[in-house]
Amino acid sequence: MTGDPIGDAAPRYLTTFHPKRIPHFFTDVLVIGSGLAGLRAALAVDPKLSVLIVTKSNRRQSNSRYAQGGIAAVMDAEDDFEKHIADTLTAGGALCDPEVVRRVVEEGPACIRELIEWGTRFDEYEGRLALGREGGHSHNRIVHALGDETGKEMVRAVDERIAASENIAVWENTFTVDLLTYENRCRGAIVWNAAHGRTMVWAKQTILCSGGAGQLYRETTNPDVATADGWAMAYRAGAELRDMEFVQFHPTVLYIAGSSRHLITEAMRGEGAYLVDRNGHRFMPDYDPRGELAPRDVVSAAIVAQMEKTRHPNVYLDLTHLDPDRIRRRFPGIASICEEFKIDITRDRIPVRPGAHYMMGGVTVDWQGRTTLPGLWAAGEVTATGLHGANRLASNSLLEALVYGKHAGLGASRAASASRDDFTVPPIENPAVEPPHEPLDLIDIRNSLKSLMWR
């Protein structure tokens, strides 16, 4: 699927702007998004080049930060790459790119070692990395940190390196409205923030790391920033998108009527938690011999079927048969969240149901993170790399973000270094966008869209 920036169906740019009436900013490399992919991409750029990261919220607010379970990597002598590759291919429904899977999996151990060198405090047991197991994995290979706050800890460590890098600037609370293009090439982006309004940011190379789309759905694990704008701006600019039909729904989202939703990591099922229905029946073995450790798409479908069968709005995650002290140590964050709703995870069953979680599709990229639009690179959930196929294997997303973030950063760095510095602002044609005839109720439109997507 490719956007048509010069067609009559839609205007090229989302808003009207006059290039001579707004500020201009110049940088060697522009990174859009401050999740793990964006941060890693920025760090891969040659320190001699200037880098600007723009992020719509604060610099540590992203889907990456909320990752609980961990990052998948072959770190145990009894595990091997072939097993991780096979698990990934199986979960993806035979639609993964085998070569991409192999390359990403084989870079996993180096990613973990790098994070440790950068100060990430991964959990250990008897002097070695503590490795968990999640659905779809045939071996314990989930590296985790601070119990169930892996993403938060990884982002902290990487962001501290960003803060110490003199060539990297970060603009927080800055929304990227559109990619700037001229002569079929990405030239940067037009951004907006409350303090300065719109700014045209010109860059030799641009890396799109804008994250996911969970906020398109009524039920989601994603934070407010996951609004799919990266795909929209890439499409308007003419970049190719693919596999947009592949949306992953996480099986276990805390379901309390009237409250916000919270992800309940499947690492709990890896530790031995059961899924039971309203009658206390453990139902997953009825649907799949792997039980609670089946891949996410299988478990989500089973939960929906059991909800319909029992005529109940949710099922339950049951940890009451497990050692309470071990559970509290392993999942302190989830225990704290559940306590807000007077749920003791060691004594009470946790009400859960599926929610929109991750997009396998996105902007088409090659192994280097290069898109079909010259001058534009991409990494993270906004991309379609071929790693996940139709269904992502648990904890492969942080791994993909690190691997592709690094490669996209290196590629953009090489391209920017090879560009001349005698840059002149190209003429940007921006026909006026006709305003709506009636005032728009944006809240109503957003809620209607979420309900429609959920149905």
CSV table of C-alpha atoms in Angstrom, one decimal:
chain,number,residue,atom,x,y,z
A,1,MET,CA,0.0,0.0,0.0
A,2,THR,CA,1.6,3.2,-1.1
A,3,GLY,CA,0.4,6.8,-0.6
A,4,ASP,CA,-0.4,9.1,-3.5
A,5,PRO,CA,1.1,12.5,-2.5
A,6,ILE,CA,0.0,14.1,-5.8
A,7,GLY,CA,-3.4,12.5,-6.2
A,8,ASP,CA,-6.7,14.3,-5.9
A,9,ALA,CA,-8.1,12.0,-3.2
A,10,ALA,CA,-6.4,13.9,-0.3
A,11,PRO,CA,-4.1,16.9,0.2
A,12,ARG,CA,-0.4,16.2,0.5
A,13,TYR,CA,0.0,17.9,3.8
A,14,LEU,CA,-2.4,17.6,6.8
A,15,THR,CA,-2.4,21.3,7.6
A,16,THR,CA,-1.8,24.6,5.8
A,17,PHE,CA,1.5,26.4,6.4
A,18,HIS,CA,3.5,29.1,4.8
A,19,PRO,CA,7.2,28.3,4.7
A,20,LYS,CA,8.2,32.0,4.9
A,21,ARG,CA,6.1,32.6,8.0
A,22,ILE,CA,7.3,29.9,10.3
A,23,PRO,CA,10.7,29.1,11.8
A,24,HIS,CA,13.2,26.7,10.2
A,25,PHE,CA,15.6,24.4,12.0
A,26,PHE,CA,18.4,22.3,10.5
A,27,THR,CA,20.0,19.1,11.6
A,28,ASP,CA,21.9,16.2,10.1
A,29,VAL,CA,19.6,13.4,11.3
A,30,LEU,CA,16.0,13.8,12.6
A,31,VAL,CA,14.6,11.0,14.8
A,32,ILE,CA,10.8,11.0,15.2
A,33,GLY,CA,9.9,9.2,18.5
A,34,SER,CA,11.7,8.5,21.8
A,35,GLY,CA,10.9,4.9,22.3
A,36,LEU,CA,13.6,2.3,22.5
A,37,ALA,CA,14.0,2.2,18.6
A,38,GLY,CA,14.3,5.9,18.4
A,39,LEU,CA,16.8,6.2,21.2
A,40,ARG,CA,18.9,3.3,19.9
A,41,ALA,CA,18.9,4.9,16.4
A,42,ALA,CA,20.1,8.2,17.7
A,43,LEU,CA,23.0,6.6,19.6
A,44,ALA,CA,24.1,4.8,16.4
A,45,VAL,CA,24.6,8.0,14.5
A,46,ASP,CA,28.2,9.3,14.2
A,47,PRO,CA,28.9,11.7,17.2
A,48,LYS,CA,30.2,14.2,14.6
A,49,LEU,CA,26.7,14.6,13.2
A,50,SER,CA,23.9,16.6,14.8
A,51,VAL,CA,20.8,14.6,15.9
A,52,LEU,CA,17.4,15.9,16.9
A,53,ILE,CA,14.9,13.7,18.6
A,54,VAL,CA,11.3,15.0,18.6
A,55,THR,CA,8.7,13.3,20.8
A,56,LYS,CA,5.1,14.1,21.3
A,57,SER,CA,5.2,13.7,25.1
A,58,ASN,CA,8.1,13.5,27.6
A,59,ARG,CA,11.2,11.7,26.4
A,60,ARG,CA,10.5,8.5,28.4
A,61,GLN,CA,6.8,8.1,27.5
A,62,SER,CA,6.4,5.4,24.9
A,63,ASN,CA,5.1,1.8,24.4
A,64,SER,CA,8.7,0.6,25.2
A,65,ARG,CA,8.5,2.0,28.7
A,66,TYR,CA,5.4,-0.1,29.5
A,67,ALA,CA,6.9,-3.4,28.4
A,68,GLN,CA,6.7,-5.7,31.4
A,69,GLY,CA,7.7,-9.3,30.5
A,70,GLY,CA,11.1,-8.7,29.1
A,71,ILE,CA,13.3,-9.1,26.0
A,72,ALA,CA,13.8,-12.4,24.2
A,73,ALA,CA,17.4,-13.5,23.6
A,74,VAL,CA,19.3,-16.8,23.6
A,75,MET,CA,21.4,-16.5,26.8
A,76,ASP,CA,21.3,-20.0,28.2
A,77,ALA,CA,23.8,-22.7,27.1
A,78,GLU,CA,20.9,-25.2,26.8
A,79,ASP,CA,19.0,-22.9,24.4
A,80,ASP,CA,20.1,-22.1,20.8
A,81,PHE,CA,19.3,-19.8,17.9
A,82,GLU,CA,17.5,-22.5,16.0
A,83,LYS,CA,14.9,-22.9,18.7
A,84,HIS,CA,14.3,-19.2,19.0
A,85,ILE,CA,14.0,-19.0,15.2
A,86,ALA,CA,11.6,-21.9,15.1
A,87,ASP,CA,9.4,-20.5,17.8
A,88,THR,CA,9.3,-17.1,16.0
A,89,LEU,CA,8.3,-18.7,12.7
A,90,THR,CA,5.6,-20.9,14.3
A,91,ALA,CA,4.1,-17.9,16.1
A,92,GLY,CA,4.1,-15.9,12.9
A,93,GLY,CA,1.9,-18.4,11.1
A,94,ALA,CA,4.6,-19.2,8.5
A,95,LEU,CA,4.4,-15.6,7.2
A,96,CYS,CA,7.7,-14.3,8.7
A,97,ASP,CA,10.7,-13.6,6.6
A,98,PRO,CA,13.1,-16.4,7.6
A,99,GLU,CA,16.3,-14.5,6.8
A,100,VAL,CA,15.1,-11.5,8.9
A,101,VAL,CA,14.2,-13.8,11.8
A,102,ARG,CA,17.6,-15.4,11.7
A,103,ARG,CA,19.5,-12.1,11.6
A,104,VAL,CA,17.5,-10.5,14.5
A,105,VAL,CA,17.7,-13.6,16.7
A,106,GLU,CA,21.4,-14.0,16.2
A,107,GLU,CA,22.0,-10.3,17.3
A,108,GLY,CA,20.0,-10.9,20.5
A,109,PRO,CA,22.9,-11.8,22.9
A,110,ALA,CA,24.9,-8.8,21.7
A,111,CYS,CA,22.0,-6.5,22.4
A,112,ILE,CA,21.7,-7.8,26.0
A,113,ARG,CA,25.4,-7.5,26.6
A,114,GLU,CA,25.3,-3.9,25.3
A,115,LEU,CA,22.4,-3.0,27.6
A,116,ILE,CA,24.3,-4.4,30.6
A,117,GLU,CA,27.4,-2.3,29.6
A,118,TRP,CA,25.1,0.7,29.5
A,119,GLY,CA,23.9,0.1,33.1
A,120,THR,CA,20.6,-1.8,32.6
A,121,ARG,CA,19.9,-3.7,35.8
A,122,PHE,CA,18.6,-7.0,34.6
A,123,ASP,CA,17.3,-9.5,37.2
A,124,GLU,CA,19.8,-12.2,38.2
A,125,TYR,CA,19.6,-15.6,40.0
A,126,GLU,CA,22.7,-17.1,41.6
A,127,GLY,CA,25.0,-14.7,39.6
A,128,ARG,CA,23.4,-15.3,36.2
A,129,LEU,CA,20.7,-13.7,34.3
A,130,ALA,CA,17.2,-14.8,35.5
A,131,LEU,CA,15.4,-16.1,32.4
A,132,GLY,CA,11.7,-16.3,32.2
A,133,ARG,CA,9.4,-18.1,29.8
A,134,GLU,CA,6.4,-16.8,27.9
A,135,GLY,CA,3.7,-18.1,25.5
A,136,GLY,CA,5.1,-19.6,22.3
A,137,HIS,CA,8.6,-20.0,23.6
A,138,SER,CA,10.1,-23.5,23.9
A,139,HIS,CA,12.8,-22.4,26.4
A,140,ASN,CA,13.4,-19.9,29.1
A,141,ARG,CA,14.9,-17.0,27.3
A,142,ILE,CA,13.1,-13.9,28.5
A,143,VAL,CA,15.6,-11.4,30.1
A,144,HIS,CA,13.7,-9.1,32.5
A,145,ALA,CA,14.5,-6.2,34.9
A,146,LEU,CA,13.1,-5.1,38.2
A,147,GLY,CA,10.6,-7.9,38.2
A,148,ASP,CA,8.0,-6.7,35.7
A,149,GLU,CA,9.4,-3.2,34.8
A,150,THR,CA,11.8,-4.3,32.0
A,151,GLY,CA,10.9,-1.6,29.5
A,152,LYS,CA,11.0,1.2,32.1
A,153,GLU,CA,14.5,0.1,33.2
A,154,MET,CA,15.8,-0.4,29.6
A,155,VAL,CA,14.6,3.1,28.5
A,156,ARG,CA,16.1,4.6,31.6
A,157,ALA,CA,19.6,3.2,30.8
A,158,VAL,CA,19.5,4.1,27.1
A,159,ASP,CA,18.1,7.6,27.8
A,160,GLU,CA,20.9,8.3,30.2
A,161,ARG,CA,23.3,7.7,27.3
A,162,ILE,CA,21.2,10.1,25.2
A,163,ALA,CA,21.5,12.8,27.9
A,164,ALA,CA,25.3,12.4,28.0
A,165,SER,CA,25.6,12.7,24.2
A,166,GLU,CA,26.5,16.2,23.2
A,167,ASN,CA,25.5,15.8,19.6
A,168,ILE,CA,21.9,14.8,20.5
A,169,ALA,CA,19.1,17.3,21.3
A,170,VAL,CA,15.6,16.3,22.4
A,171,TRP,CA,12.4,18.3,21.8
A,172,GLU,CA,9.8,17.1,24.2
A,173,ASN,CA,6.0,17.7,23.8
A,174,THR,CA,6.5,18.2,20.1
A,175,PHE,CA,4.1,16.6,17.7
A,176,THR,CA,5.2,15.7,14.2
A,177,VAL,CA,2.5,16.8,11.8
A,178,ASP,CA,4.0,15.6,8.5
A,179,LEU,CA,7.1,14.5,6.7
A,180,LEU,CA,8.6,17.2,4.4
A,181,THR,CA,9.2,15.9,0.9
A,182,TYR,CA,10.6,17.4,-2.3
A,183,GLU,CA,11.3,15.7,-5.6
A,184,ASN,CA,10.3,12.3,-4.1
A,185,ARG,CA,12.7,12.5,-1.2
A,186,CYS,CA,12.1,13.0,2.5
A,187,ARG,CA,13.7,16.3,3.7
A,188,GLY,CA,12.6,16.4,7.3
A,189,ALA,CA,9.3,17.1,9.0
A,190,ILE,CA,7.0,19.9,10.1
A,191,VAL,CA,6.5,19.8,13.8
A,192,TRP,CA,4.3,21.7,16.4
A,193,ASN,CA,4.5,22.4,20.1
A,194,ALA,CA,2.5,24.7,22.3
A,195,ALA,CA,5.3,27.1,23.0
A,196,HIS,CA,6.6,27.8,19.5
A,197,GLY,CA,3.8,26.6,17.2
A,198,ARG,CA,4.9,25.1,13.9
A,199,THR,CA,8.5,24.6,12.9
A,200,MET,CA,10.0,23.2,9.7
A,201,VAL,CA,12.8,20.8,10.6
A,202,TRP,CA,15.1,20.1,7.7
A,203,ALA,CA,17.3,17.0,7.9
A,204,LYS,CA,19.7,15.2,5.6
A,205,GLN,CA,18.2,12.0,6.8
A,206,THR,CA,15.0,11.2,8.8
A,207,ILE,CA,14.3,8.1,11.0
A,208,LEU,CA,10.7,7.4,11.8
A,209,CYS,CA,10.2,5.6,15.1
A,210,SER,CA,6.8,6.8,16.1
A,211,GLY,CA,5.4,3.6,17.6
A,212,GLY,CA,2.1,1.9,17.5
A,213,ALA,CA,-1.7,2.4,17.1
A,214,GLY,CA,-3.4,0.9,20.1
A,215,GLN,CA,-5.4,4.1,20.7
A,216,LEU,CA,-7.4,3.4,17.6
A,217,TYR,CA,-9.2,0.7,19.6
A,218,ARG,CA,-11.6,0.9,22.6
A,219,GLU,CA,-9.7,-1.7,24.6
A,220,THR,CA,-5.9,-1.4,24.5
A,221,THR,CA,-2.7,-1.9,26.5
A,222,ASN,CA,-1.1,1.1,24.8
A,223,PRO,CA,-0.5,4.6,26.3
A,224,ASP,CA,-2.2,7.7,25.0
A,225,VAL,CA,0.7,8.5,22.6
A,226,ALA,CA,0.1,5.4,20.4
A,227,THR,CA,-2.1,7.1,17.8
A,228,ALA,CA,-0.8,5.7,14.5
A,229,ASP,CA,0.3,9.1,13.2
A,230,GLY,CA,3.6,7.7,11.9
A,231,TRP,CA,1.8,5.5,9.4
A,232,ALA,CA,-0.5,8.3,8.3
A,233,MET,CA,2.4,10.7,7.6
A,234,ALA,CA,4.4,8.1,5.9
A,235,TYR,CA,1.5,7.2,3.7
A,236,ARG,CA,0.8,10.8,2.8
A,237,ALA,CA,4.5,11.2,1.9
A,238,GLY,CA,4.3,8.2,-0.5
A,239,ALA,CA,6.1,5.5,1.5
A,240,GLU,CA,5.0,1.9,1.1
A,241,LEU,CA,3.0,0.3,3.9
A,242,ARG,CA,2.3,-3.5,4.2
A,243,ASP,CA,0.6,-6.1,6.4
A,244,MET,CA,-1.7,-3.6,8.0
A,245,GLU,CA,-4.3,-6.3,8.6
A,246,PHE,CA,-2.1,-8.0,11.2
A,247,VAL,CA,-3.0,-6.6,14.6
A,248,GLN,CA,-2.1,-8.4,17.8
A,249,PHE,CA,-4.5,-8.5,20.7
A,250,HIS,CA,-2.8,-9.3,24.0
A,251,PRO,CA,-4.8,-12.0,25.9
A,252,THR,CA,-4.6,-10.5,29.4
A,253,VAL,CA,-5.6,-6.9,30.0
A,254,LEU,CA,-6.8,-5.9,33.5
A,255,TYR,CA,-10.6,-5.5,33.1
A,256,ILE,CA,-12.3,-3.3,35.7
A,257,ALA,CA,-15.5,-1.8,34.4
A,258,GLY,CA,-15.2,2.0,34.1
A,259,SER,CA,-11.4,2.2,34.8
A,260,SER,CA,-8.4,2.5,32.5
A,261,ARG,CA,-6.9,-0.7,31.2
A,262,HIS,CA,-3.5,-2.1,32.3
A,263,LEU,CA,-1.4,-4.8,30.7
A,264,ILE,CA,-1.0,-8.0,32.7
A,265,THR,CA,2.2,-9.6,31.4
A,266,GLU,CA,2.1,-13.1,30.0
A,267,ALA,CA,5.2,-13.8,32.1
A,268,MET,CA,2.7,-14.6,34.8
A,269,ARG,CA,1.5,-17.5,32.7
A,270,GLY,CA,5.2,-18.4,32.2
A,271,GLU,CA,5.5,-18.6,36.0
A,272,GLY,CA,2.6,-21.0,36.2
A,273,ALA,CA,-0.6,-18.9,36.3
A,274,TYR,CA,-3.8,-20.4,35.0
A,275,LEU,CA,-6.6,-18.9,33.0
A,276,VAL,CA,-10.0,-19.8,34.4
A,277,ASP,CA,-13.6,-18.8,33.5
A,278,ARG,CA,-16.3,-17.5,35.8
A,279,ASN,CA,-16.9,-21.0,37.1
A,280,GLY,CA,-13.3,-21.6,38.0
A,281,HIS,CA,-12.8,-24.0,35.0
A,282,ARG,CA,-9.2,-23.9,33.6
A,283,PHE,CA,-10.2,-23.8,29.9
A,284,MET,CA,-7.0,-23.3,27.9
A,285,PRO,CA,-6.2,-27.1,27.7
A,286,ASP,CA,-9.6,-27.4,26.0
A,287,TYR,CA,-8.4,-25.2,23.1
A,288,ASP,CA,-4.6,-26.0,22.7
A,289,PRO,CA,-2.3,-28.6,24.2
A,290,ARG,CA,0.2,-25.9,25.1
A,291,GLY,CA,-2.4,-24.5,27.5
A,292,GLU,CA,-1.6,-21.0,28.8
A,293,LEU,CA,1.7,-21.0,27.0
A,294,ALA,CA,0.2,-21.1,23.5
A,295,PRO,CA,1.0,-18.0,21.3
A,296,ARG,CA,-1.0,-14.8,21.9
A,297,ASP,CA,-3.4,-15.1,19.0
A,298,VAL,CA,-4.4,-18.6,20.1
A,299,VAL,CA,-4.9,-17.6,23.7
A,300,SER,CA,-6.8,-14.4,22.8
A,301,ALA,CA,-9.2,-16.3,20.5
A,302,ALA,CA,-9.8,-18.9,23.3
A,303,ILE,CA,-10.6,-16.3,25.8
A,304,VAL,CA,-13.1,-14.6,23.6
A,305,ALA,CA,-14.7,-18.0,22.8
A,306,GLN,CA,-14.9,-18.8,26.6
A,307,MET,CA,-16.4,-15.4,27.4
A,308,GLU,CA,-19.1,-16.0,24.8
A,309,LYS,CA,-19.6,-19.6,26.1
A,310,THR,CA,-20.0,-18.5,29.7
A,311,ARG,CA,-21.8,-15.2,28.8
A,312,HIS,CA,-19.3,-13.2,31.0
A,313,PRO,CA,-17.4,-10.0,30.0
A,314,ASN,CA,-14.0,-11.4,31.2
A,315,VAL,CA,-12.1,-14.5,32.3
A,316,TYR,CA,-9.6,-14.6,35.2
A,317,LEU,CA,-5.9,-15.1,35.8
A,318,ASP,CA,-5.3,-17.3,38.8
A,319,LEU,CA,-2.0,-17.4,40.7
A,320,THR,CA,-3.4,-18.5,44.0
A,321,HIS,CA,-1.7,-21.9,43.7
A,322,LEU,CA,1.8,-20.3,43.4
A,323,ASP,CA,4.3,-19.3,46.1
A,324,PRO,CA,3.1,-15.8,47.2
A,325,ASP,CA,6.5,-14.4,48.1
A,326,ARG,CA,8.0,-15.4,44.8
A,327,ILE,CA,5.0,-13.9,42.9
A,328,ARG,CA,5.3,-10.6,44.8
A,329,ARG,CA,9.0,-10.4,44.1
A,330,ARG,CA,8.6,-11.2,40.4
A,331,PHE,CA,5.6,-8.9,39.7
A,332,PRO,CA,5.8,-5.9,42.0
A,333,GLY,CA,4.4,-3.5,39.5
A,334,ILE,CA,1.4,-5.5,38.7
A,335,ALA,CA,0.8,-6.3,42.3
A,336,SER,CA,0.8,-2.5,43.0
A,337,ILE,CA,-1.7,-1.8,40.2
A,338,CYS,CA,-4.0,-4.5,41.3
A,339,GLU,CA,-3.9,-3.3,44.9
A,340,GLU,CA,-5.5,-0.1,43.7
A,341,PHE,CA,-8.5,-2.1,42.9
A,342,LYS,CA,-8.4,-4.1,46.1
A,343,ILE,CA,-7.0,-7.2,44.3
A,344,ASP,CA,-4.3,-9.3,46.0
A,345,ILE,CA,-2.7,-11.2,43.2
A,346,THR,CA,-1.6,-14.0,45.6
A,347,ARG,CA,-5.1,-14.5,46.9
A,348,ASP,CA,-7.6,-13.2,44.4
A,349,ARG,CA,-8.2,-14.0,40.7
A,350,ILE,CA,-7.4,-11.1,38.3
A,351,PRO,CA,-10.2,-10.2,35.9
A,352,VAL,CA,-8.7,-10.0,32.3
A,353,ARG,CA,-9.8,-9.9,28.7
A,354,PRO,CA,-8.0,-9.2,25.4
A,355,GLY,CA,-7.0,-5.8,24.2
A,356,ALA,CA,-5.3,-4.3,21.1
A,357,HIS,CA,-1.6,-4.5,21.8
A,358,TYR,CA,0.8,-4.5,18.8
A,359,MET,CA,0.9,-3.9,15.0
A,360,MET,CA,2.9,-6.4,12.9
A,361,GLY,CA,2.3,-4.3,9.8
A,362,GLY,CA,3.6,-0.8,9.0
A,363,VAL,CA,6.1,1.0,6.9
A,364,THR,CA,8.1,-1.4,4.6
A,365,VAL,CA,11.8,-1.4,5.5
A,366,ASP,CA,14.8,-3.5,4.3
A,367,TRP,CA,17.4,-5.0,6.7
A,368,GLN,CA,19.1,-1.7,7.1
A,369,GLY,CA,15.8,0.1,8.1
A,370,ARG,CA,15.6,1.9,4.8
A,371,THR,CA,12.0,2.7,3.6
A,372,THR,CA,10.8,3.0,-0.1
A,373,LEU,CA,11.0,6.8,0.3
A,374,PRO,CA,14.6,8.1,-0.2
A,375,GLY,CA,15.9,9.9,2.8
A,376,LEU,CA,13.5,8.1,5.2
A,377,TRP,CA,14.5,5.3,7.5
A,378,ALA,CA,12.3,3.6,10.1
A,379,ALA,CA,12.5,1.3,13.1
A,380,GLY,CA,10.3,-0.2,15.8
A,381,GLU,CA,6.6,-0.9,15.8
A,382,VAL,CA,5.9,1.6,13.0
A,383,THR,CA,7.6,-0.7,10.6
A,384,ALA,CA,6.9,-4.0,8.9
A,385,THR,CA,10.2,-5.8,8.9
A,386,GLY,CA,9.1,-9.4,8.2
A,387,LEU,CA,10.2,-10.5,11.7
A,388,HIS,CA,6.7,-11.1,13.2
A,389,GLY,CA,4.6,-12.5,10.3
A,390,ALA,CA,0.9,-12.6,11.2
A,391,ASN,CA,1.5,-12.7,15.0
A,392,ARG,CA,4.4,-11.5,17.1
A,393,LEU,CA,6.2,-13.9,19.4
A,394,ALA,CA,6.2,-12.6,23.0
A,395,SER,CA,9.1,-10.3,23.9
A,396,ASN,CA,10.5,-10.1,20.4
A,397,SER,CA,9.4,-6.5,20.0
A,398,LEU,CA,12.1,-4.9,22.3
A,399,LEU,CA,14.7,-7.1,20.5
A,400,GLU,CA,13.5,-5.8,17.1
A,401,ALA,CA,13.5,-2.2,18.3
A,402,LEU,CA,17.1,-2.5,19.4
A,403,VAL,CA,18.4,-4.3,16.3
A,404,TYR,CA,16.6,-2.2,13.7
A,405,GLY,CA,17.1,1.0,15.6
A,406,LYS,CA,20.8,0.4,15.5
A,407,HIS,CA,20.8,-0.5,11.8
A,408,ALA,CA,18.6,2.4,10.8
A,409,GLY,CA,20.8,4.8,12.8
A,410,LEU,CA,24.0,3.5,11.2
A,411,GLY,CA,22.4,3.7,7.7
A,412,ALA,CA,21.1,7.2,8.2
A,413,SER,CA,24.5,8.2,9.6
A,414,ARG,CA,26.4,7.0,6.6
A,415,ALA,CA,24.0,8.7,4.2
A,416,ALA,CA,24.1,12.0,6.1
A,417,SER,CA,27.9,11.9,6.2
A,418,ALA,CA,28.0,11.5,2.5
A,419,SER,CA,25.7,14.5,1.9
A,420,ARG,CA,27.0,18.0,1.2
A,421,ASP,CA,26.5,20.8,3.7
A,422,ASP,CA,25.5,23.4,1.2
A,423,PHE,CA,21.8,22.8,1.9
A,424,THR,CA,19.2,25.2,0.6
A,425,VAL,CA,15.5,25.1,1.4
A,426,PRO,CA,13.5,23.7,-1.5
A,427,PRO,CA,10.3,25.3,-2.6
A,428,ILE,CA,7.4,23.5,-0.8
A,429,GLU,CA,4.0,23.7,-2.4
A,430,ASN,CA,1.2,23.5,0.1
A,431,PRO,CA,-2.2,24.1,-1.3
A,432,ALA,CA,-4.8,25.4,1.2
A,433,VAL,CA,-6.7,22.7,3.0
A,434,GLU,CA,-10.4,23.4,2.9
A,435,PRO,CA,-11.8,23.6,6.4
A,436,PRO,CA,-14.8,21.6,7.4
A,437,HIS,CA,-18.2,23.2,6.8
A,438,GLU,CA,-19.3,22.4,10.4
A,439,PRO,CA,-17.3,22.4,13.6
A,440,LEU,CA,-15.9,19.0,14.4
A,441,ASP,CA,-16.5,17.2,17.7
A,442,LEU,CA,-13.1,15.6,18.0
A,443,ILE,CA,-13.9,13.6,21.1
A,444,ASP,CA,-17.0,12.1,19.5
A,445,ILE,CA,-15.1,11.3,16.4
A,446,ARG,CA,-12.3,9.6,18.3
A,447,ASN,CA,-14.7,7.6,20.5
A,448,SER,CA,-16.7,6.5,17.4
A,449,LEU,CA,-13.5,5.4,15.7
A,450,LYS,CA,-12.5,3.4,18.7
A,451,SER,CA,-15.8,1.7,18.9
A,452,LEU,CA,-15.9,0.9,15.2
A,453,MET,CA,-12.4,-0.5,15.2
A,454,TRP,CA,-13.2,-2.7,18.2
A,455,ARG,CA,-16.3,-4.1,16.5
